[in-house]
Tab-separated table of C-alpha atoms in Angstrom:
chain	number	residue	atom	x	y	z
A	1484	UNK	CA	-1.656	-27.085	10.467
A	1485	UNK	CA	-1.744	-30.632	11.748
A	1486	UNK	CA	-1.099	-31.048	15.464
A	1487	UNK	CA	1.351	-33.937	14.981
A	1488	UNK	CA	4.431	-33.331	12.859
A	1489	UNK	CA	7.953	-34.580	12.488
A	1490	UNK	CA	10.860	-32.602	13.810
A	1491	UNK	CA	13.918	-32.096	11.615
A	1492	UNK	CA	15.502	-35.111	13.343
A	1493	UNK	CA	12.499	-37.292	12.493
A	1494	UNK	CA	10.935	-37.405	15.948
A	1495	UNK	CA	7.196	-36.831	16.186
A	1496	UNK	CA	6.000	-33.836	18.183
A	1497	UNK	CA	2.932	-31.602	18.567
A	1498	UNK	CA	4.174	-28.537	16.689
A	1499	UNK	CA	1.069	-26.397	17.158
A	1500	UNK	CA	1.088	-26.935	20.914
A	1501	UNK	CA	4.793	-26.060	21.120
A	1502	UNK	CA	4.291	-22.908	19.043
A	1503	UNK	CA	1.456	-21.809	21.292
A	1504	UNK	CA	3.437	-22.586	24.435
A	1505	UNK	CA	6.388	-20.551	23.157
A	1506	UNK	CA	4.185	-17.628	22.116
A	1507	UNK	CA	2.317	-17.609	25.427
A	1508	UNK	CA	5.514	-16.967	27.350
A	1509	UNK	CA	5.691	-13.526	25.707
A	1510	UNK	CA	9.427	-13.765	26.382
A	1511	UNK	CA	10.598	-14.456	22.833
A	1512	UNK	CA	13.824	-16.204	21.901
A	1513	UNK	CA	15.635	-14.123	24.505
A	1514	UNK	CA	13.520	-15.889	27.132
A	1515	UNK	CA	14.675	-19.292	25.874
A	1516	UNK	CA	18.311	-18.197	26.042
A	1517	UNK	CA	17.835	-16.784	29.545
A	1518	UNK	CA	16.376	-20.110	30.660
A	1519	UNK	CA	19.687	-21.758	29.888
A	1520	UNK	CA	18.713	-24.009	26.998
A	1521	UNK	CA	21.592	-25.848	25.292
A	1522	UNK	CA	19.723	-27.164	22.254
A	1523	UNK	CA	17.494	-25.536	19.641
A	1524	UNK	CA	13.806	-26.495	20.146
A	1525	UNK	CA	12.126	-28.401	17.339
A	1526	UNK	CA	9.955	-25.456	16.223
A	1527	UNK	CA	13.121	-23.579	15.139
A	1528	UNK	CA	14.870	-26.429	13.319
A	1529	UNK	CA	15.076	-26.267	9.550
A	1530	UNK	CA	14.002	-29.463	7.755
A	1531	UNK	CA	16.295	-28.817	4.804
A	1532	UNK	CA	19.864	-28.317	5.891
A	1533	UNK	CA	20.964	-25.855	3.231
A	1534	UNK	CA	24.452	-24.557	3.872
A	1535	UNK	CA	24.558	-21.431	5.976
A	1536	UNK	CA	28.169	-20.719	5.087
A	1537	UNK	CA	28.930	-18.128	2.456
A	1538	UNK	CA	29.964	-19.535	-0.866
A	1539	UNK	CA	31.562	-16.572	-2.567
A	1540	UNK	CA	33.179	-14.379	0.032
A	1541	UNK	CA	31.859	-10.866	0.421
A	1542	UNK	CA	29.504	-9.299	-2.058
A	1543	UNK	CA	30.929	-6.401	-4.010
A	1544	UNK	CA	28.365	-3.839	-2.928
A	1545	UNK	CA	29.147	-0.277	-3.946
A	1546	UNK	CA	29.648	2.462	-1.388
A	1547	UNK	CA	27.845	5.619	-2.543
A	1548	UNK	CA	29.033	8.826	-0.905
A	1549	UNK	CA	26.324	11.461	-0.837
A	1550	UNK	CA	28.856	14.201	-0.184
A	1551	UNK	CA	31.570	13.322	-2.666
A	1552	UNK	CA	29.934	13.118	-6.089
A	1553	UNK	CA	28.072	15.458	-8.380
A	1554	UNK	CA	24.399	14.738	-8.960
A	1555	UNK	CA	24.831	13.028	-12.379
A	1556	UNK	CA	27.489	10.774	-10.863
A	1557	UNK	CA	25.236	9.886	-7.965
A	1558	UNK	CA	22.362	9.019	-10.283
A	1559	UNK	CA	24.626	6.773	-12.375
A	1560	UNK	CA	25.956	5.016	-9.265
A	1561	UNK	CA	22.468	4.441	-7.858
A	1562	UNK	CA	21.201	3.210	-11.213
A	1563	UNK	CA	24.028	0.685	-11.572
A	1564	UNK	CA	23.537	-0.630	-8.052
A	1565	UNK	CA	19.745	-0.875	-8.254
A	1566	UNK	CA	19.837	-2.681	-11.596
A	1567	UNK	CA	22.474	-5.252	-10.591
A	1568	UNK	CA	23.027	-6.155	-6.935
A	1569	UNK	CA	19.990	-4.311	-5.552
A	1570	UNK	CA	22.033	-3.082	-2.565
A	1571	UNK	CA	24.385	-0.205	-1.806
A	1572	UNK	CA	26.064	1.258	1.239
A	1573	UNK	CA	25.246	4.922	1.767
A	1574	UNK	CA	28.034	6.949	3.323
A	1575	UNK	CA	27.856	10.565	4.525
A	1576	UNK	CA	24.064	10.277	4.599
A	1577	UNK	CA	23.624	13.091	7.116
A	1578	UNK	CA	22.401	11.123	10.162
A	1579	UNK	CA	24.740	11.859	13.067
A	1580	UNK	CA	26.778	8.945	14.343
A	1581	UNK	CA	25.516	9.613	17.867
A	1582	UNK	CA	21.925	9.035	16.741
A	1583	UNK	CA	22.867	5.787	14.941
A	1584	UNK	CA	24.679	4.549	18.024
A	1585	UNK	CA	21.886	5.494	20.398
A	1586	UNK	CA	19.269	3.791	18.214
A	1587	UNK	CA	21.190	0.511	18.335
A	1588	UNK	CA	21.868	0.854	22.039
A	1589	UNK	CA	18.214	1.525	22.827
A	1590	UNK	CA	17.125	-1.608	20.909
A	1591	UNK	CA	19.614	-3.679	22.885
A	1592	UNK	CA	18.454	-2.044	26.130
A	1593	UNK	CA	14.802	-2.847	25.407
A	1594	UNK	CA	15.448	-6.495	24.590
A	1595	UNK	CA	17.812	-7.074	27.483
A	1596	UNK	CA	15.434	-5.592	30.038
A	1597	UNK	CA	13.201	-7.699	32.295
A	1598	UNK	CA	10.627	-9.859	30.519
A	1599	UNK	CA	7.905	-8.170	32.580
A	1600	UNK	CA	8.815	-4.806	31.053
A	1601	UNK	CA	8.379	-6.158	27.491
A	1602	UNK	CA	5.146	-8.151	27.949
A	1603	UNK	CA	2.814	-5.132	27.739
A	1604	UNK	CA	3.971	-4.619	24.139
A	1605	UNK	CA	3.799	-8.280	23.084
A	1606	UNK	CA	1.061	-8.743	20.494
A	1607	UNK	CA	0.251	-10.225	17.094
A	1608	UNK	CA	-2.322	-7.560	16.285
A	1609	UNK	CA	-1.116	-6.018	12.987
A	1610	UNK	CA	-3.187	-2.900	13.661
A	1611	UNK	CA	-1.107	-1.944	16.690
A	1612	UNK	CA	1.286	0.907	15.872
A	1613	UNK	CA	3.892	-0.568	18.208
A	1614	UNK	CA	4.280	-4.261	18.843
A	1615	UNK	CA	6.838	-6.704	20.147
A	1616	UNK	CA	6.923	-10.400	19.266
A	1617	UNK	CA	9.030	-13.228	17.972
A	1618	UNK	CA	8.460	-14.142	14.288
A	1619	UNK	CA	5.592	-12.285	12.637
A	1620	UNK	CA	4.846	-15.539	10.755
A	1621	UNK	CA	5.323	-17.875	13.720
A	1622	UNK	CA	2.257	-20.003	12.891
A	1623	UNK	CA	2.788	-20.017	9.085
A	1624	UNK	CA	6.504	-20.583	8.561
A	1625	UNK	CA	8.046	-24.048	8.167
A	1626	UNK	CA	10.534	-23.186	10.929
A	1627	UNK	CA	10.688	-20.262	13.343
A	1628	UNK	CA	13.660	-17.896	13.228
A	1629	UNK	CA	16.059	-17.198	16.084
A	1630	UNK	CA	15.153	-13.560	16.631
A	1631	UNK	CA	12.813	-11.171	18.419
A	1632	UNK	CA	11.396	-7.964	16.894
A	1633	UNK	CA	10.104	-4.613	18.085
A	1634	UNK	CA	7.992	-3.058	15.327
A	1635	UNK	CA	6.951	0.596	15.161
A	1636	UNK	CA	4.808	2.193	12.450
A	1637	UNK	CA	6.062	5.770	12.443
A	1638	UNK	CA	3.452	8.517	11.988
A	1639	UNK	CA	3.247	10.222	8.619
A	1640	UNK	CA	4.447	13.849	8.532
A	1641	UNK	CA	0.826	15.059	8.685
A	1642	UNK	CA	-0.110	12.809	11.627
A	1643	UNK	CA	0.245	13.696	15.303
A	1644	UNK	CA	3.048	11.778	17.051
A	1645	UNK	CA	2.171	9.054	19.534
A	1646	UNK	CA	2.048	9.923	23.190
A	1647	UNK	CA	5.440	9.757	24.876
A	1648	UNK	CA	4.170	7.224	27.388
A	1649	UNK	CA	2.937	4.858	24.647
A	1650	UNK	CA	6.524	4.039	23.608
A	1651	UNK	CA	8.719	1.694	25.686
A	1652	UNK	CA	11.001	3.699	28.002
A	1653	UNK	CA	14.281	2.349	26.486
A	1654	UNK	CA	13.437	3.663	23.004
A	1655	UNK	CA	11.008	6.533	23.496
A	1656	UNK	CA	13.730	9.202	23.458
A	1657	UNK	CA	15.125	8.110	20.082
A	1658	UNK	CA	12.544	6.194	18.027
A	1659	UNK	CA	10.722	9.165	16.493
A	1660	UNK	CA	13.917	11.105	15.806
A	1661	UNK	CA	15.513	8.132	14.060
A	1662	UNK	CA	12.387	7.354	12.021
A	1663	UNK	CA	12.261	10.968	10.763
A	1664	UNK	CA	15.972	10.911	9.905
A	1665	UNK	CA	15.627	7.628	7.997
A	1666	UNK	CA	12.593	8.992	6.131
A	1667	UNK	CA	14.657	11.977	5.006
A	1668	UNK	CA	17.453	9.719	3.761
A	1669	UNK	CA	14.917	7.586	1.913
A	1670	UNK	CA	13.494	10.684	0.261
A	1671	UNK	CA	16.941	11.632	-1.028
A	1672	UNK	CA	17.556	8.120	-2.367
A	1673	UNK	CA	14.129	7.931	-4.001
A	1674	UNK	CA	14.877	11.187	-5.794
A	1675	UNK	CA	18.054	9.692	-7.226
A	1676	UNK	CA	16.222	6.525	-8.154
A	1677	UNK	CA	13.511	8.513	-9.926
A	1678	UNK	CA	16.159	10.180	-12.081
A	1679	UNK	CA	17.836	6.808	-12.644
A	1680	UNK	CA	14.560	5.636	-14.203
A	1681	UNK	CA	14.471	8.719	-16.426
A	1682	UNK	CA	11.700	10.333	-14.392
A	1683	UNK	CA	11.522	13.688	-12.590
A	1684	UNK	CA	13.333	13.659	-9.259
A	1685	UNK	CA	10.108	13.890	-7.267
A	1686	UNK	CA	8.253	11.084	-9.050
A	1687	UNK	CA	8.647	8.196	-6.588
A	1688	UNK	CA	8.114	10.394	-3.552
A	1689	UNK	CA	5.114	11.946	-5.324
A	1690	UNK	CA	3.369	8.587	-5.635
A	1691	UNK	CA	3.816	7.943	-1.930
A	1692	UNK	CA	6.765	5.528	-1.822
A	1693	UNK	CA	7.956	6.861	1.533
A	1694	UNK	CA	4.737	8.182	3.041
A	1695	UNK	CA	4.850	5.321	5.550
A	1696	UNK	CA	7.938	4.225	7.476
A	1697	UNK	CA	8.001	1.081	9.590
A	1698	UNK	CA	10.913	0.775	12.014
A	1699	UNK	CA	11.728	-2.908	12.508
A	1700	UNK	CA	14.190	-3.486	15.344
A	1701	UNK	CA	15.608	-7.023	15.269
A	1702	UNK	CA	17.400	-8.711	18.145
A	1703	UNK	CA	19.355	-11.919	17.442
A	1704	UNK	CA	20.352	-13.694	20.688
A	1705	UNK	CA	23.282	-16.122	20.771
A	1706	UNK	CA	22.235	-19.541	19.476
A	1707	UNK	CA	23.484	-22.823	20.985
A	1708	UNK	CA	23.202	-24.704	17.665
A	1709	UNK	CA	23.350	-22.049	14.927
A	1710	UNK	CA	23.764	-24.583	12.142
A	1711	UNK	CA	20.228	-25.877	12.798
A	1712	UNK	CA	18.235	-22.652	12.452
A	1713	UNK	CA	18.281	-19.179	10.929
A	1714	UNK	CA	18.259	-15.651	12.286
A	1715	UNK	CA	15.932	-14.752	9.400
A	1716	UNK	CA	14.888	-17.012	6.545
A	1717	UNK	CA	15.495	-16.114	2.919
A	1718	UNK	CA	13.196	-13.362	1.714
A	1719	UNK	CA	12.966	-10.094	-0.179
A	1720	UNK	CA	11.509	-7.006	1.482
A	1721	UNK	CA	7.827	-5.923	1.362
A	1722	UNK	CA	8.742	-2.282	0.775
A	1723	UNK	CA	9.663	0.215	-1.883
A	1724	UNK	CA	12.986	0.875	-0.170
A	1725	UNK	CA	14.698	-0.483	2.941
A	1726	UNK	CA	17.246	1.492	4.944
A	1727	UNK	CA	19.174	-0.824	7.272
A	1728	UNK	CA	21.322	0.122	10.271
A	1729	UNK	CA	23.704	-2.543	11.582
A	1730	UNK	CA	26.244	-2.531	14.381
A	1731	UNK	CA	29.741	-2.945	12.993
A	1732	UNK	CA	30.821	-4.471	16.304
A	1733	UNK	CA	28.167	-7.214	16.136
A	1734	UNK	CA	28.797	-8.878	12.782
A	1735	UNK	CA	31.896	-10.801	11.822
A	1736	UNK	CA	32.743	-13.943	9.838
A	1737	UNK	CA	32.810	-15.760	13.184
A	1738	UNK	CA	29.447	-14.503	14.483
A	1739	UNK	CA	27.686	-14.453	11.107
A	1740	UNK	CA	25.164	-11.945	9.857
A	1741	UNK	CA	23.474	-10.767	6.663
A	1742	UNK	CA	23.884	-12.772	3.463
A	1743	UNK	CA	22.486	-12.193	-0.022
A	1744	UNK	CA	22.168	-14.043	-3.310
A	1745	UNK	CA	23.541	-12.272	-6.362
A	1746	UNK	CA	21.861	-12.448	-9.737
A	1747	UNK	CA	22.429	-15.879	-11.233
A	1748	UNK	CA	24.304	-17.046	-8.159
A	1749	UNK	CA	23.542	-20.342	-6.504
A	1750	UNK	CA	25.252	-19.669	-3.186
A	1751	UNK	CA	24.977	-17.104	-0.462
A	1752	UNK	CA	27.590	-14.451	0.086
A	1753	UNK	CA	28.290	-12.251	3.120
A	1754	UNK	CA	27.223	-8.607	3.075
A	1755	UNK	CA	29.913	-6.679	4.961
A	1756	UNK	CA	29.266	-3.844	7.369
A	1757	UNK	CA	30.691	-0.447	6.459
A	1758	UNK	CA	31.119	1.499	9.719
A	1759	UNK	CA	28.976	4.626	9.786
A	1760	UNK	CA	27.176	3.780	6.559
A	1761	UNK	CA	23.579	2.661	6.063
A	1762	UNK	CA	22.748	-0.283	3.836
A	1763	UNK	CA	20.008	0.510	1.290
A	1764	UNK	CA	18.195	-2.091	-0.754
A	1765	UNK	CA	15.440	-2.177	-3.359
A	1766	UNK	CA	12.190	-3.633	-2.048
A	1767	UNK	CA	9.588	-5.750	-3.832
A	1768	UNK	CA	7.283	-2.819	-4.548
A	1769	UNK	CA	10.019	-0.740	-6.195
A	1770	UNK	CA	10.920	-3.821	-8.234
A	1771	UNK	CA	7.247	-3.979	-9.296
A	1772	UNK	CA	6.734	-0.321	-10.223
A	1773	UNK	CA	10.058	-0.244	-12.070
A	1774	UNK	CA	8.798	-3.253	-14.071
A	1775	UNK	CA	11.784	-5.300	-12.921
A	1776	UNK	CA	14.455	-2.769	-13.856
A	1777	UNK	CA	15.435	-2.336	-10.226
A	1778	UNK	CA	16.124	-5.634	-8.442
A	1779	UNK	CA	14.672	-6.706	-5.141
A	1780	UNK	CA	17.299	-9.236	-4.032
A	1781	UNK	CA	16.771	-12.281	-1.850
A	1782	UNK	CA	18.668	-12.116	1.431
A	1783	UNK	CA	18.757	-13.818	4.850
A	1784	UNK	CA	20.420	-13.660	8.240
A	1785	UNK	CA	22.315	-16.613	9.688
A	1786	UNK	CA	21.774	-17.472	13.323
A	1787	UNK	CA	24.074	-15.737	15.782
A	1788	UNK	CA	27.162	-17.877	16.371
A	1789	UNK	CA	28.515	-15.674	19.126
A	1790	UNK	CA	28.587	-17.362	22.539
A	1791	UNK	CA	27.709	-14.348	24.599
A	1792	UNK	CA	26.619	-11.290	22.595
A	1793	UNK	CA	23.382	-10.629	20.748
A	1794	UNK	CA	23.294	-8.897	17.366
A	1795	UNK	CA	20.945	-5.982	16.734
A	1796	UNK	CA	19.803	-4.212	13.572
A	1797	UNK	CA	17.201	-1.602	12.676
A	1798	UNK	CA	15.455	-1.787	9.306
A	1799	UNK	CA	13.289	1.079	8.098
A	1800	UNK	CA	10.798	-0.171	5.508
A	1801	UNK	CA	9.638	2.743	3.342
A	1802	UNK	CA	6.170	2.286	1.937
A	1803	UNK	CA	2.917	3.972	1.166
A	1804	UNK	CA	0.823	5.041	4.130
A	1805	UNK	CA	-0.478	1.538	4.846
A	1806	UNK	CA	-3.475	2.646	6.905
A	1807	UNK	CA	-4.791	5.160	4.356
A	1808	UNK	CA	-3.416	4.262	0.932
A	1809	UNK	CA	-5.852	3.052	-1.714
A	1810	UNK	CA	-3.583	3.763	-4.698
A	1811	UNK	CA	-3.013	1.000	-7.185
A	1812	UNK	CA	0.685	0.467	-7.891
A	1813	UNK	CA	1.717	-1.118	-11.153
A	1814	UNK	CA	4.589	-0.689	-13.608
A	1815	UNK	CA	5.096	3.059	-14.125
A	1816	UNK	CA	3.484	3.959	-17.485
A	1817	UNK	CA	6.511	5.978	-18.629
A	1818	UNK	CA	8.568	2.773	-18.423
A	1819	UNK	CA	6.223	0.840	-20.702
A	1820	UNK	CA	6.864	1.183	-24.413
A	1821	UNK	CA	5.125	-0.194	-27.465
A	1822	UNK	CA	6.586	-1.963	-30.464
A	1823	UNK	CA	7.607	-5.462	-31.499
A	1824	UNK	CA	8.982	-7.595	-28.702
A	1825	UNK	CA	12.767	-7.699	-28.974
A	1826	UNK	CA	12.898	-4.216	-30.459
A	1827	UNK	CA	13.435	-2.411	-27.157
A	1828	UNK	CA	9.799	-2.755	-26.172
A	1829	UNK	CA	8.840	-3.229	-22.537
A	1830	UNK	CA	5.613	-4.956	-21.587
A	1831	UNK	CA	4.131	-4.851	-18.069
A	1832	UNK	CA	5.515	-7.763	-16.060
A	1833	UNK	CA	3.305	-7.333	-12.981
A	1834	UNK	CA	-0.347	-6.507	-12.363
A	1835	UNK	CA	-1.311	-3.503	-10.309
A	1836	UNK	CA	-1.854	-3.954	-6.580
A	1837	UNK	CA	-2.547	-1.821	-3.532
A	1838	UNK	CA	0.042	-1.826	-0.794
A	1839	UNK	CA	-2.410	-3.288	1.768
A	1840	UNK	CA	-3.176	-6.139	-0.658
A	1841	UNK	CA	0.511	-6.813	-1.208
A	1842	UNK	CA	1.283	-6.791	2.494
A	1843	UNK	CA	-1.684	-9.057	3.273
A	1844	UNK	CA	-0.363	-11.605	0.805
A	1845	UNK	CA	3.185	-11.273	2.190
A	1846	UNK	CA	2.051	-11.735	5.800
A	1847	UNK	CA	-0.245	-14.673	4.977
A	1848	UNK	CA	2.496	-16.397	3.002
A	1849	UNK	CA	5.188	-15.780	5.587
A	1850	UNK	CA	8.875	-16.478	4.948
A	1851	UNK	CA	8.248	-19.754	3.182
A	1852	UNK	CA	10.965	-19.505	0.541
A	1853	UNK	CA	8.674	-18.392	-2.287
A	1854	UNK	CA	9.067	-14.897	-3.800
A	1855	UNK	CA	6.081	-12.768	-2.888
A	1856	UNK	CA	6.252	-10.988	-6.271
A	1857	UNK	CA	5.499	-14.177	-8.189
A	1858	UNK	CA	1.890	-13.925	-7.030
A	1859	UNK	CA	1.479	-10.699	-8.989
A	1860	UNK	CA	3.127	-11.722	-12.268
A	1861	UNK	CA	1.156	-11.273	-15.478
A	1862	UNK	CA	1.105	-14.568	-17.361
């Protein structure tokens, strides 16, 4: 990275020095807001002013009720959603509303506590089980995003839990319980997705698709110039499956929130919140092992247009056990058929990759607007 760059408004500035100065505060975007800034600093400004308004209203994302349909109906609903929009709301998922509410409240409590209480957890060391920072790709991305993140790599079922005192006080009473509950929901969904691919119900779980769960708690402070930056740049998820919890009170057409791009669409459309439901989406690795049958959809978060209230969300990325997995993941052999092209044959679209290799590429690339999966295409 050169030390002298042009800001989005054309003015020259030392970007690397400003990035380091921001990172060294260990206060994140919340610290900037608390300082009383009235303009967005240059490191956050997007050079290309793509519209952040939604172009097609709200996405038609299905609501799948785990308690209301027979198993064949559920499989058909999951299959249709995964093959088209890549998202679905999951209602009656079994996680108590009190736990959902407390998880969101604890994330808000952590981020809105004193800066001094958060600094011990501030790090860019990817090997730390728990870490707090602003923008995992701060030094790679073309523009930083207006958000702070608390990341927790939940222990696998056969691992001992972390010590109580190693978790921040605002979240220590709820983090492990919520991670376990989200893992259970993911296991149910992966069973339905296995059947939707014509495989035994336990196939995707059996190859480790939810052995690892990363709890990613995002905090989006109010932004003084939301049209100049993003809450989260366009991306698809580096997971097999993502289970997202949002606060229905936080997101509105006025405040902004999650947007996605439908297949073949050129614009962005709002993804509504369904109170009490979780939002589930196909990740890049499930797209890969399904040989493209299930769609990992590009999505983003607009900067918070509220004047006084932050938005919070909790994403659980379901993956292999990142620390221990050496398995190669490629298109599932049962989904590959032989025969003349155009006669129902399916050829492998992607090469095989380990999850650590995929994540290393994703992290090195950052949220730069390029699909991470393209790197693994077979040509």
